[in-house]
Amino acid sequence: MKDLIIKNGIVYDPLNGIDGEKKEIHIQDGKIVEKASSDAKVIDASGMIVMPGGVDIHSHIAGPKVNSGRSMRPEDKVPECNLKKTKTTRSGTGFSVPSTYLTGYLYAKLGYTTVFEPAMPLLEARHTHEEFMEMPIIDKGAFPLFGNNWFVMEYVKSNEIEKLAGYIQWILKATKGYAVKLVNPGGVENWSWGRNCESLDDPVFHWDVTPRQIIEGLAKANELLGLPHSIHVHCNNLGHPGNYAHTIETFKVCENIEPKSSVGRERSFHCTHVQFNAYGGTNWSDFQSGASQIAEYVNSHKRLSIDVGQVVFTKYATTTMTGDGPWEFALHHLGGTSVWGSKPGTKWINGQVESESGSGIVPYFFSKQIGVNAIQWAIGLELMLLVKDPYQIFATTDHPNGGPFTTYPQLFKWLMDKKSREEELKSMSQKATTATTLKDIDREYTLGELCIVTRVGTAKSLGLRDRGHLGIGAIGDLAIYNLDPNNYDGLAIEKAFSSAAYTIKDGQIVVKDGEIVASPMGSTILAEGKLKDSVYDAVLEDVKARWRDHYSINFNNYAVQDVYAPKRKTVISV
Ligand SMILES: [Zn+2]
């Protein structure tokens, strides 16, 4: 591969203190270097901005529920999303749940080079990796689900945190996972009995543990291992009016848990798609925003980060999908989608994965004219604009739950341009104005701040030191956008970020002028903690002894073989 030199671009590299400076970037053998060879290919980025490649911390792109979403919705394959095969690309389709190859291409076109799938059922991890193998260009990682797992609840109940850490270590190896994910801790297990957990102290049936204990136990075990990312939590009560207070109570559970000092991470807790957990009011008729209370907590506590889960209004329905079985059951009964001539809530899937987790899928159409949906849209933006430190909040749509990731450029426009926000606000139900504080917020993101909430902060939160910046030794993952940093409006922002002028992956140009020009396969990113061998061995003995009570398959058929992640990078705790 030829060396690359990017000249004349205005560079944003906040981690290295560069906030819009003309600077050359040199790449050799896939990495950023001081000086490339004299015969390097030169990219003239005059009139353009240069950033590290985008890093998405939370996007449902692969695995059994994603694929069920594709199968259950043939109507999602709208003609304008069909991609014809070319010399470089395979064909693909899908609006809210794109096919595997298309997912890789679409992310690359937006200038994103790393994406994390945040809900991998352990038993079905192989499916997630099979899809990763068919997803070109981007690097991928997956978070295994721990919040409703029987082994986890056994160790939490007996307060064996070291053994819990050993179990996490084994699962990360066996499933080729990256971080500890909790979805509605305890609630999904209770849902197997037709119930849920509505408070942090509701008991989980038959296990004599509570959501509070599960969260605390997993957070402590996570820090014992020193994993690169903190625990990644989808709270109880997602989607319900008045849930903001519960969300803040959940933040408090980990308030005093310090990140293991050697990992160099400031946070011990990440709360995901908080828009869906930032609701005020007591029912759907007095539904209102609880974003300012959430932001106030985040602004005064440095040990947590959040991502937003922004709602975006789209022409077609999206496909909501989550490991939160009881929530999808509730959403199905709330109405689901009314598009495509189907009756409200006609389509619905709920699933249970043996002794581990659950899931659900419901198509949903966010409408500007529905008060609750308009308020949800405004809450996401309130969170993004009221949280002061961009290293504590990240841009996501919880793809495809709040909308497909392809709508990110619209979110960027609303963050960076108040006028665009006001125009959008006028076009929807007045509830977004009366039941939230959005109209009173003047803040507009700078390009440096946008860079942090889309790549720098996410890479840092994930503990990925080789990306999210453009310093010497970083991988050559870059995005170049056609935008004049001194003169832009909302339209220019949306246009520039919709279609990267160049995306460079590991030093190779993969997108030019918004078109895919090369389609290499990215890596799967794994994580490993530090633990005594004796603990690990004892846990394996426990797991084997209890296996028959927990699973219908053989122990030897459980782990995902190396062949399912042919190109791997493992982040090992220090
Ligand atoms: Zn999610």
Coordinates of C-alpha atoms and ligand atoms in Angstrom, one line a residue:
M1 CA 0.0 0.0 0.0
K2 CA 1.3 3.4 -0.9
D3 CA 2.0 6.0 1.8
L4 CA -0.4 8.9 2.1
I5 CA 0.0 12.6 2.8
I6 CA -3.0 14.7 3.5
K7 CA -2.2 18.3 2.8
N8 CA -3.9 21.7 3.3
G9 CA -6.9 20.3 5.3
I10 CA -8.1 22.0 8.5
V11 CA -7.5 19.4 11.1
Y12 CA -9.6 18.6 14.2
D13 CA -7.7 16.4 16.7
P14 CA -8.9 17.5 20.2
L15 CA -7.0 14.8 22.1
N16 CA -3.7 16.4 20.8
G17 CA -4.9 19.9 21.3
I18 CA -5.6 20.7 17.7
D19 CA -8.8 22.5 17.1
G20 CA -9.0 23.6 13.4
E21 CA -5.4 24.0 12.2
K22 CA -3.9 23.6 8.8
K23 CA -1.6 20.6 9.3
E24 CA -0.2 17.8 7.2
I25 CA -1.0 14.2 8.2
H26 CA 1.4 11.4 7.0
I27 CA 0.4 7.7 6.9
Q28 CA 2.7 4.7 6.4
D29 CA 1.8 1.0 6.7
G30 CA -1.6 1.9 7.9
K31 CA -0.4 4.1 10.8
I32 CA 0.1 7.8 11.3
V33 CA 3.8 8.7 11.2
E34 CA 6.0 11.8 11.4
K35 CA 7.0 11.6 7.8
A36 CA 5.8 9.4 4.9
S37 CA 8.1 8.4 2.1
S38 CA 8.9 10.8 -0.7
D39 CA 6.7 8.9 -3.3
A40 CA 3.6 9.0 -1.1
K41 CA 0.3 9.7 -2.7
V42 CA -0.8 13.2 -1.9
I43 CA -4.4 14.2 -1.1
D44 CA -5.1 17.9 -1.4
A45 CA -7.7 18.7 1.2
S46 CA -7.9 22.4 0.5
G47 CA -11.3 23.8 1.7
M48 CA -12.0 20.6 3.7
I49 CA -11.9 19.5 7.3
V50 CA -10.0 16.4 8.5
M51 CA -11.0 14.3 11.6
P52 CA -10.2 10.9 13.0
G53 CA -12.6 8.2 11.6
G54 CA -16.0 8.1 13.4
V55 CA -16.4 5.6 16.3
D56 CA -19.9 4.6 17.1
I57 CA -20.3 3.3 20.6
H58 CA -23.8 1.9 20.3
S59 CA -25.5 0.7 17.1
H60 CA -27.4 -2.5 16.5
I61 CA -25.8 -3.8 13.3
A62 CA -25.4 -7.5 13.7
G63 CA -26.7 -10.7 15.3
P64 CA -29.9 -12.7 15.7
K65 CA -32.3 -9.8 16.5
V66 CA -31.0 -7.6 13.8
N67 CA -31.4 -10.4 11.3
S68 CA -34.9 -11.2 12.6
G69 CA -35.7 -7.5 12.0
R70 CA -34.6 -7.8 8.4
S71 CA -36.7 -11.0 7.9
M72 CA -39.9 -9.6 9.5
R73 CA -39.9 -6.4 7.4
P74 CA -39.7 -7.0 3.7
E75 CA -41.3 -3.5 3.4
D76 CA -38.0 -2.1 4.8
K77 CA -36.3 -2.8 1.5
V78 CA -37.4 0.4 -0.1
P79 CA -36.2 1.0 -3.7
E80 CA -34.1 4.1 -2.8
C81 CA -32.0 2.0 -0.4
N82 CA -31.2 -0.7 -3.0
L83 CA -27.6 -0.8 -3.9
K84 CA -26.6 -2.4 -7.2
K85 CA -23.5 -4.6 -7.4
T86 CA -20.4 -2.7 -8.8
K87 CA -16.8 -3.8 -9.5
T88 CA -16.0 -2.9 -5.9
T89 CA -19.2 -3.4 -3.9
R90 CA -21.8 -6.2 -3.5
S91 CA -25.5 -5.5 -3.7
G92 CA -27.5 -4.6 -0.6
T93 CA -30.8 -3.3 0.6
G94 CA -32.7 -2.1 3.7
F95 CA -33.7 1.3 5.1
S96 CA -33.7 0.8 8.9
V97 CA -32.0 -2.6 9.0
P98 CA -29.5 -2.6 6.1
S99 CA -28.0 -5.8 4.9
T100 CA -24.5 -6.6 6.2
Y101 CA -22.4 -5.4 3.3
L102 CA -24.5 -2.3 2.9
T103 CA -24.1 -1.5 6.6
G104 CA -20.3 -1.4 6.1
Y105 CA -20.5 0.8 3.0
L106 CA -23.0 3.3 4.6
Y107 CA -20.9 3.8 7.7
A108 CA -17.8 4.3 5.6
K109 CA -19.7 6.9 3.5
L110 CA -20.4 8.9 6.7
G111 CA -16.7 8.8 7.6
Y112 CA -17.2 6.2 10.4
T113 CA -14.5 3.4 10.7
T114 CA -15.4 1.7 14.0
V115 CA -18.8 0.5 15.2
F116 CA -19.9 -1.4 18.4
E117 CA -22.9 -3.8 18.4
P118 CA -24.3 -3.3 21.9
A119 CA -26.4 -6.4 22.6
M120 CA -24.9 -9.8 21.8
P121 CA -26.7 -12.8 23.3
L122 CA -24.0 -15.1 24.5
L123 CA -25.5 -18.3 23.2
E124 CA -26.0 -16.8 19.8
A125 CA -22.7 -14.9 19.6
R126 CA -21.7 -16.9 16.6
H127 CA -24.4 -15.3 14.5
T128 CA -23.1 -11.8 15.5
H129 CA -19.6 -12.8 14.3
E130 CA -20.9 -14.4 11.1
E131 CA -22.5 -11.1 10.2
F132 CA -19.4 -9.2 11.2
M133 CA -17.4 -11.3 8.7
E134 CA -19.8 -10.1 6.0
M135 CA -19.5 -6.4 7.0
P136 CA -16.7 -4.7 5.1
I137 CA -14.4 -1.7 5.9
I138 CA -15.4 -0.9 9.5
D139 CA -13.8 -2.4 12.6
K140 CA -16.4 -4.0 14.8
G141 CA -16.9 -5.1 18.4
A142 CA -19.8 -6.5 20.4
F143 CA -21.0 -6.3 24.0
P144 CA -22.2 -9.5 25.5
L145 CA -25.4 -9.3 27.6
F146 CA -24.8 -9.9 31.4
G147 CA -27.7 -8.2 33.2
N148 CA -30.1 -11.2 33.4
N149 CA -27.7 -14.1 33.3
W150 CA -28.2 -17.0 35.8
F151 CA -24.5 -17.4 36.5
V152 CA -24.2 -13.6 37.1
M153 CA -27.1 -13.7 39.5
E154 CA -25.6 -16.7 41.4
Y155 CA -22.3 -14.9 41.9
V156 CA -24.1 -11.6 42.8
K157 CA -26.2 -13.4 45.3
S158 CA -23.2 -15.0 47.0
N159 CA -21.3 -11.8 46.7
E160 CA -18.4 -13.5 44.9
I161 CA -17.2 -10.5 42.9
E162 CA -13.8 -12.1 42.0
K163 CA -15.6 -15.1 40.6
L164 CA -18.0 -12.9 38.8
A165 CA -15.0 -11.2 37.2
G166 CA -13.7 -14.7 36.2
Y167 CA -17.1 -15.4 34.6
I168 CA -16.9 -12.2 32.6
Q169 CA -13.4 -13.0 31.5
W170 CA -14.5 -16.4 30.3
I171 CA -17.6 -15.0 28.5
L172 CA -15.5 -12.3 26.7
K173 CA -13.2 -15.1 25.5
A174 CA -16.0 -17.6 24.6
T175 CA -18.2 -15.0 22.8
K176 CA -15.3 -12.8 21.4
G177 CA -16.9 -9.9 23.2
Y178 CA -15.7 -6.4 24.2
A179 CA -17.6 -5.0 27.2
V180 CA -20.1 -5.8 29.9
K181 CA -23.6 -4.9 28.7
L182 CA -26.7 -4.8 31.0
V183 CA -30.2 -4.5 29.6
N184 CA -33.0 -3.9 32.1
P185 CA -31.1 -5.8 34.8
G186 CA -33.3 -8.3 36.5
G187 CA -36.4 -7.1 34.6
V188 CA -35.8 -9.4 31.5
E189 CA -35.5 -12.4 33.8
N190 CA -38.7 -11.5 35.6
W191 CA -40.4 -11.0 32.2
S192 CA -40.0 -14.8 31.7
W193 CA -42.7 -14.9 34.5
G194 CA -44.7 -12.1 32.9
R195 CA -43.4 -9.4 35.2
N196 CA -40.7 -6.8 35.2
C197 CA -38.4 -4.8 37.6
E198 CA -39.7 -1.3 38.1
S199 CA -37.4 -0.2 40.9
L200 CA -33.8 -0.8 41.7
D201 CA -34.9 -2.9 44.7
D202 CA -37.5 -5.1 43.1
P203 CA -36.5 -8.7 43.7
V204 CA -35.7 -11.0 40.8
F205 CA -37.9 -14.1 41.1
H206 CA -36.1 -17.2 42.3
W207 CA -32.7 -15.4 42.6
D208 CA -33.1 -13.2 45.6
V209 CA -31.1 -10.4 44.0
T210 CA -32.2 -6.9 42.9
P211 CA -31.3 -4.7 39.9
R212 CA -29.2 -2.6 42.2
Q213 CA -27.1 -5.6 43.3
I214 CA -26.6 -6.8 39.7
I215 CA -25.5 -3.3 38.5
E216 CA -23.1 -2.8 41.5
G217 CA -21.7 -6.4 41.3
L218 CA -21.0 -6.2 37.6
A219 CA -19.5 -2.7 37.9
K220 CA -17.1 -3.9 40.7
A221 CA -16.2 -7.0 38.7
N222 CA -15.5 -4.8 35.6
E223 CA -13.1 -2.7 37.6
L224 CA -11.4 -5.7 39.1
L225 CA -10.7 -6.9 35.6
G226 CA -9.7 -3.4 34.4
L227 CA -11.6 -3.8 31.2
P228 CA -11.0 -1.0 28.6
H229 CA -14.7 0.2 28.7
S230 CA -16.9 0.7 31.8
I231 CA -20.1 -1.3 32.2
H232 CA -22.6 -0.2 29.6
V233 CA -26.1 0.0 31.0
H234 CA -29.6 0.2 29.5
C235 CA -31.6 1.1 32.6
N236 CA -34.9 -0.4 33.9
N237 CA -38.1 1.4 33.0
L238 CA -37.0 2.4 29.6
G239 CA -39.7 4.2 27.6
H240 CA -42.0 4.9 30.5
P241 CA -43.2 8.4 31.6
G242 CA -41.5 9.7 34.7
N243 CA -38.5 7.4 34.4
Y244 CA -35.9 10.2 34.7
A245 CA -35.9 9.8 38.5
H246 CA -35.2 6.1 38.3
T247 CA -32.4 6.8 35.8
I248 CA -30.7 9.2 38.3
E249 CA -31.1 6.6 41.0
T250 CA -29.3 4.2 38.7
F251 CA -26.5 6.6 38.2
K252 CA -26.1 6.8 41.9
V253 CA -25.5 3.1 42.3
C254 CA -22.0 3.4 40.8
E255 CA -21.3 6.9 42.1
N256 CA -18.6 5.6 44.5
I257 CA -17.1 2.9 42.3
E258 CA -13.7 4.1 41.0
P259 CA -12.3 3.1 37.7
K260 CA -9.3 0.8 38.1
S261 CA -6.4 3.3 38.1
S262 CA -4.2 1.5 35.6
V263 CA -6.8 1.6 32.8
G264 CA -6.6 5.3 32.3
R265 CA -10.4 5.7 32.1
E266 CA -12.2 8.3 34.0
R267 CA -15.6 6.7 34.1
S268 CA -16.9 3.6 35.8
F269 CA -20.4 3.8 34.3
H270 CA -21.9 4.4 30.9
C271 CA -25.6 4.8 30.5
T272 CA -26.9 4.3 27.0
H273 CA -29.6 5.9 24.9
V274 CA -30.6 8.1 27.8
Q275 CA -33.2 10.0 25.8
F276 CA -35.5 6.9 26.3
N277 CA -34.8 7.2 30.0
A278 CA -35.2 11.0 30.5
Y279 CA -38.9 11.3 30.7
G280 CA -40.9 13.5 33.1
G281 CA -44.7 13.4 33.8
T282 CA -46.7 10.6 35.2
N283 CA -48.5 9.2 32.1
W284 CA -48.8 9.8 28.3
S285 CA -51.1 12.8 28.7
D286 CA -48.8 14.8 30.9
F287 CA -45.6 13.5 29.3
Q288 CA -42.7 16.0 29.5
S289 CA -39.0 16.3 29.5
G290 CA -36.8 15.2 32.4
A291 CA -33.6 16.1 30.4
S292 CA -32.5 19.0 32.5
Q293 CA -32.5 17.0 35.7
I294 CA -30.4 14.3 34.0
A295 CA -28.0 16.9 32.6
E296 CA -27.6 18.5 35.9
Y297 CA -26.6 15.2 37.5
V298 CA -24.1 14.4 34.7
N299 CA -22.6 17.9 34.8
S300 CA -21.8 17.5 38.5
H301 CA -20.5 13.9 38.4
K302 CA -17.5 13.0 36.4
R303 CA -17.5 9.2 36.8
L304 CA -20.2 8.6 34.2
S305 CA -20.8 9.1 30.5
I306 CA -24.0 8.7 28.5
D307 CA -25.0 8.4 24.9
V308 CA -28.2 10.0 23.6
G309 CA -30.3 7.7 21.5
Q310 CA -31.7 10.6 19.4
V311 CA -35.1 10.3 17.7
V312 CA -35.1 11.4 14.1
F313 CA -38.2 11.7 11.9
T314 CA -38.0 9.6 8.7
K315 CA -40.1 8.9 5.7
Y316 CA -40.4 5.2 6.5
A317 CA -40.9 3.4 9.8
T318 CA -37.9 2.3 11.8
T319 CA -37.5 -1.1 13.4
T320 CA -37.1 -0.9 17.2
M321 CA -35.0 -3.8 18.6
T322 CA -33.7 -4.4 22.1
G323 CA -32.7 -7.0 24.6
D324 CA -35.4 -5.4 26.8
G325 CA -38.2 -8.0 26.2
P326 CA -40.8 -6.4 28.5
W327 CA -40.4 -3.0 26.9
E328 CA -41.0 -4.3 23.4
F329 CA -44.1 -6.2 24.7
A330 CA -45.3 -2.8 26.1
L331 CA -44.5 -1.0 22.9
H332 CA -46.4 -3.6 20.8
H333 CA -49.4 -2.9 23.0
L334 CA -49.0 0.8 22.7
G335 CA -49.5 0.6 19.0
G336 CA -46.2 -0.1 17.2
T337 CA -46.4 1.1 13.6
S338 CA -49.4 2.2 11.6
V339 CA -47.6 2.5 8.3
W340 CA -47.7 0.3 5.2
G341 CA -51.4 -0.4 5.7
S342 CA -50.7 -2.8 8.5
K343 CA -52.8 -2.3 11.7
P344 CA -51.1 -0.7 14.7
G345 CA -48.7 -3.1 16.3
T346 CA -49.4 -5.9 13.9
K347 CA -45.8 -7.1 13.7
W348 CA -44.0 -8.0 16.8
I349 CA -41.3 -10.5 18.0
N350 CA -40.4 -11.4 21.5
G351 CA -37.7 -13.9 22.3
Q352 CA -35.9 -15.5 25.2
V353 CA -32.4 -16.9 25.1
E354 CA -32.3 -19.9 27.6
S355 CA -30.8 -18.8 30.9
E356 CA -29.3 -15.6 29.6
S357 CA -31.4 -12.8 28.1
G358 CA -34.4 -11.8 26.1
S359 CA -35.3 -9.6 23.2
G360 CA -38.0 -8.0 21.2
I361 CA -38.6 -6.2 17.9
V362 CA -41.4 -3.9 16.9
P363 CA -41.6 -1.6 13.8
Y364 CA -42.3 2.0 14.8
F365 CA -43.1 5.2 13.0
F366 CA -42.0 8.4 14.9
S367 CA -44.4 11.1 13.7
K368 CA -43.8 14.9 14.1
Q369 CA -47.5 15.4 14.7
I370 CA -47.6 13.1 17.7
G371 CA -46.9 15.1 20.8
V372 CA -45.0 12.3 22.6
N373 CA -42.7 11.7 19.6
A374 CA -42.1 15.5 19.2
I375 CA -41.1 15.7 22.9
Q376 CA -38.8 12.7 22.5
W377 CA -37.0 14.4 19.6
A378 CA -36.6 17.6 21.7
I379 CA -35.4 15.6 24.8
G380 CA -32.5 14.1 22.8
L381 CA -31.3 17.5 21.7
E382 CA -31.8 19.0 25.2
L383 CA -29.4 16.3 26.6
M384 CA -26.8 16.9 23.9
L385 CA -26.9 20.6 24.5
L386 CA -27.3 20.8 28.3
V387 CA -24.5 18.3 29.1
K388 CA -21.5 20.6 29.2
D389 CA -18.6 18.3 28.8
P390 CA -18.6 16.7 25.3
Y391 CA -16.5 13.8 26.7
Q392 CA -19.5 12.8 28.8
I393 CA -22.2 12.5 26.1
F394 CA -22.1 10.9 22.7
A395 CA -24.1 11.1 19.5
T396 CA -26.1 8.0 18.7
T397 CA -29.6 7.2 17.5
D398 CA -29.4 3.8 19.2
H399 CA -29.7 2.6 15.6
P400 CA -32.2 1.7 14.5
N401 CA -34.3 2.5 17.6
G402 CA -34.5 6.3 17.4
G403 CA -33.8 6.2 13.7
P404 CA -31.2 4.7 11.3
F405 CA -27.6 5.7 11.7
T406 CA -27.8 7.2 8.2
T407 CA -29.7 10.1 9.8
Y408 CA -26.7 11.2 11.9
P409 CA -26.0 14.2 9.6
Q410 CA -29.4 15.7 10.5
L411 CA -28.5 15.4 14.2
F412 CA -25.2 17.1 13.6
K413 CA -27.1 19.9 11.8
W414 CA -29.4 20.5 14.8
L415 CA -26.5 20.4 17.2
M416 CA -24.4 22.9 15.3
D417 CA -27.1 25.3 14.0
K418 CA -29.8 26.8 16.1
K419 CA -31.7 28.1 13.1
S420 CA -32.1 24.6 11.8
R421 CA -33.4 23.5 15.2
E422 CA -35.9 26.2 15.3
E423 CA -37.2 25.4 11.8
E424 CA -37.6 21.8 12.7
L425 CA -39.3 22.7 16.0
K426 CA -41.9 24.8 14.1
S427 CA -42.7 21.9 11.8
M428 CA -43.9 19.6 14.6
S429 CA -46.4 19.3 17.4
Q430 CA -46.2 22.3 19.8
K431 CA -45.6 19.9 22.6
A432 CA -41.9 19.9 21.8
T433 CA -41.9 23.6 22.6
T434 CA -44.2 23.6 25.6
A435 CA -43.1 20.4 27.4
T436 CA -39.3 20.8 27.0
T437 CA -36.7 23.6 27.4
L438 CA -35.2 23.2 23.9
K439 CA -36.5 26.6 22.6
D440 CA -34.5 28.4 25.3
I441 CA -31.2 26.8 24.5
D442 CA -28.8 28.9 22.4
R443 CA -25.7 26.6 22.4
E444 CA -24.3 25.6 19.0
Y445 CA -21.7 22.8 18.9
T446 CA -18.3 23.8 17.4
L447 CA -16.6 21.4 14.9
G448 CA -14.2 20.4 17.7
E449 CA -17.1 19.5 20.0
L450 CA -18.8 17.5 17.2
C451 CA -15.5 15.7 16.6
I452 CA -15.5 14.7 20.3
V453 CA -19.1 13.4 20.5
T454 CA -18.7 11.3 17.4
R455 CA -15.2 9.8 17.6
V456 CA -12.8 11.2 20.2
G457 CA -14.9 10.8 23.3
T458 CA -16.3 7.4 22.2
A459 CA -12.9 6.0 21.5
K460 CA -11.7 7.2 24.8
S461 CA -14.7 5.8 26.7
L462 CA -14.2 2.5 24.9
G463 CA -10.5 2.5 26.0
L464 CA -9.3 2.4 22.4
R465 CA -6.0 4.2 22.4
D466 CA -5.1 3.5 18.8
R467 CA -8.0 5.6 17.3
G468 CA -10.1 8.7 18.0
H469 CA -7.0 10.9 17.5
L470 CA -4.4 11.6 14.8
G471 CA -1.2 11.5 16.9
I472 CA 1.9 9.5 15.8
G473 CA 1.2 5.8 16.1
A474 CA -2.6 6.0 15.7
I475 CA -4.2 3.8 13.0
G476 CA -4.7 5.6 9.7
D477 CA -8.5 6.0 10.1
L478 CA -9.6 9.4 8.9
A479 CA -12.6 11.2 7.5
I480 CA -12.3 14.3 5.3
Y481 CA -15.4 16.4 4.8
N482 CA -16.1 19.1 2.2
L483 CA -16.9 21.9 4.6
D484 CA -15.5 25.4 5.1
P485 CA -15.0 25.6 8.9
N486 CA -15.4 29.4 8.8
N487 CA -18.6 29.6 6.8
Y488 CA -21.3 27.1 7.1
D489 CA -25.0 26.8 7.7
G490 CA -27.2 23.9 8.6
L491 CA -27.6 22.7 5.1
A492 CA -23.8 22.7 4.5
I493 CA -23.3 20.7 7.7
E494 CA -25.8 18.0 6.7
K495 CA -24.5 17.8 3.2
A496 CA -20.8 17.5 4.2
F497 CA -21.3 14.9 6.9
S498 CA -23.7 12.8 4.7
S499 CA -21.0 12.0 2.2
A500 CA -17.4 12.1 3.1
A501 CA -15.0 13.5 0.5
Y502 CA -12.6 10.8 1.6
T503 CA -12.7 8.0 4.2
I504 CA -9.4 6.4 4.9
K505 CA -9.3 3.0 6.7
D506 CA -5.9 1.7 8.0
G507 CA -4.2 4.1 5.5
Q508 CA -6.3 3.0 2.5
I509 CA -8.7 5.3 0.7
V510 CA -12.1 3.5 0.9
V511 CA -14.4 6.4 0.0
K512 CA -13.8 9.2 -2.5
D513 CA -16.5 11.8 -3.1
G514 CA -19.1 9.8 -1.3
E515 CA -18.4 6.6 -3.4
I516 CA -16.9 3.3 -2.2
V517 CA -13.6 2.9 -4.0
A518 CA -12.2 0.0 -2.0
S519 CA -13.7 -2.6 0.3
P520 CA -11.2 -4.2 2.6
M521 CA -12.3 -6.2 5.6
G522 CA -11.9 -4.5 9.0
S523 CA -10.9 -6.2 12.3
T524 CA -13.0 -7.5 15.2
I525 CA -12.0 -5.9 18.4
L526 CA -11.9 -8.0 21.6
A527 CA -11.1 -7.2 25.2
E528 CA -9.4 -9.1 27.9
G529 CA -9.1 -8.3 31.6
K530 CA -6.5 -9.2 34.2
L531 CA -7.3 -12.0 36.6
K532 CA -5.6 -14.7 38.6
D533 CA -5.5 -18.1 36.8
S534 CA -6.7 -19.9 39.9
V535 CA -10.0 -17.8 39.9
Y536 CA -10.5 -18.4 36.2
D537 CA -10.0 -22.1 36.7
A538 CA -12.4 -22.2 39.7
V539 CA -15.1 -20.4 37.7
L540 CA -14.7 -22.8 34.8
E541 CA -15.3 -25.7 37.2
D542 CA -18.4 -24.0 38.5
V543 CA -19.8 -23.3 35.1
K544 CA -19.2 -26.9 33.9
A545 CA -20.8 -28.3 37.1
R546 CA -24.0 -26.2 36.6
W547 CA -24.1 -26.3 32.8
R548 CA -26.9 -28.9 32.5
D549 CA -29.2 -26.8 34.7
H550 CA -28.7 -23.8 32.5
Y551 CA -28.4 -24.9 28.9
S552 CA -29.8 -27.3 26.3
I553 CA -26.6 -27.4 24.4
N554 CA -23.2 -29.0 25.2
F555 CA -20.5 -27.0 26.9
N556 CA -18.1 -27.8 24.1
N557 CA -20.4 -26.3 21.5
Y558 CA -20.7 -23.0 23.3
A559 CA -17.6 -21.0 22.5
V560 CA -17.2 -19.1 19.2
Q561 CA -14.2 -20.5 17.4
D562 CA -11.3 -18.3 16.1
V563 CA -12.3 -18.9 12.5
Y564 CA -15.3 -16.6 13.1
A565 CA -13.0 -13.6 13.8
P566 CA -10.2 -14.1 11.3
K567 CA -8.8 -10.6 11.7
R568 CA -8.8 -9.7 15.4
K569 CA -7.4 -7.1 17.7
T570 CA -7.4 -7.7 21.4
V571 CA -7.3 -4.8 23.9
I572 CA -5.6 -6.3 27.0
S573 CA -6.0 -4.6 30.3
V574 CA -2.8 -3.2 31.8
Ligands
ZN1 ZN -29.5 -0.1 22.0

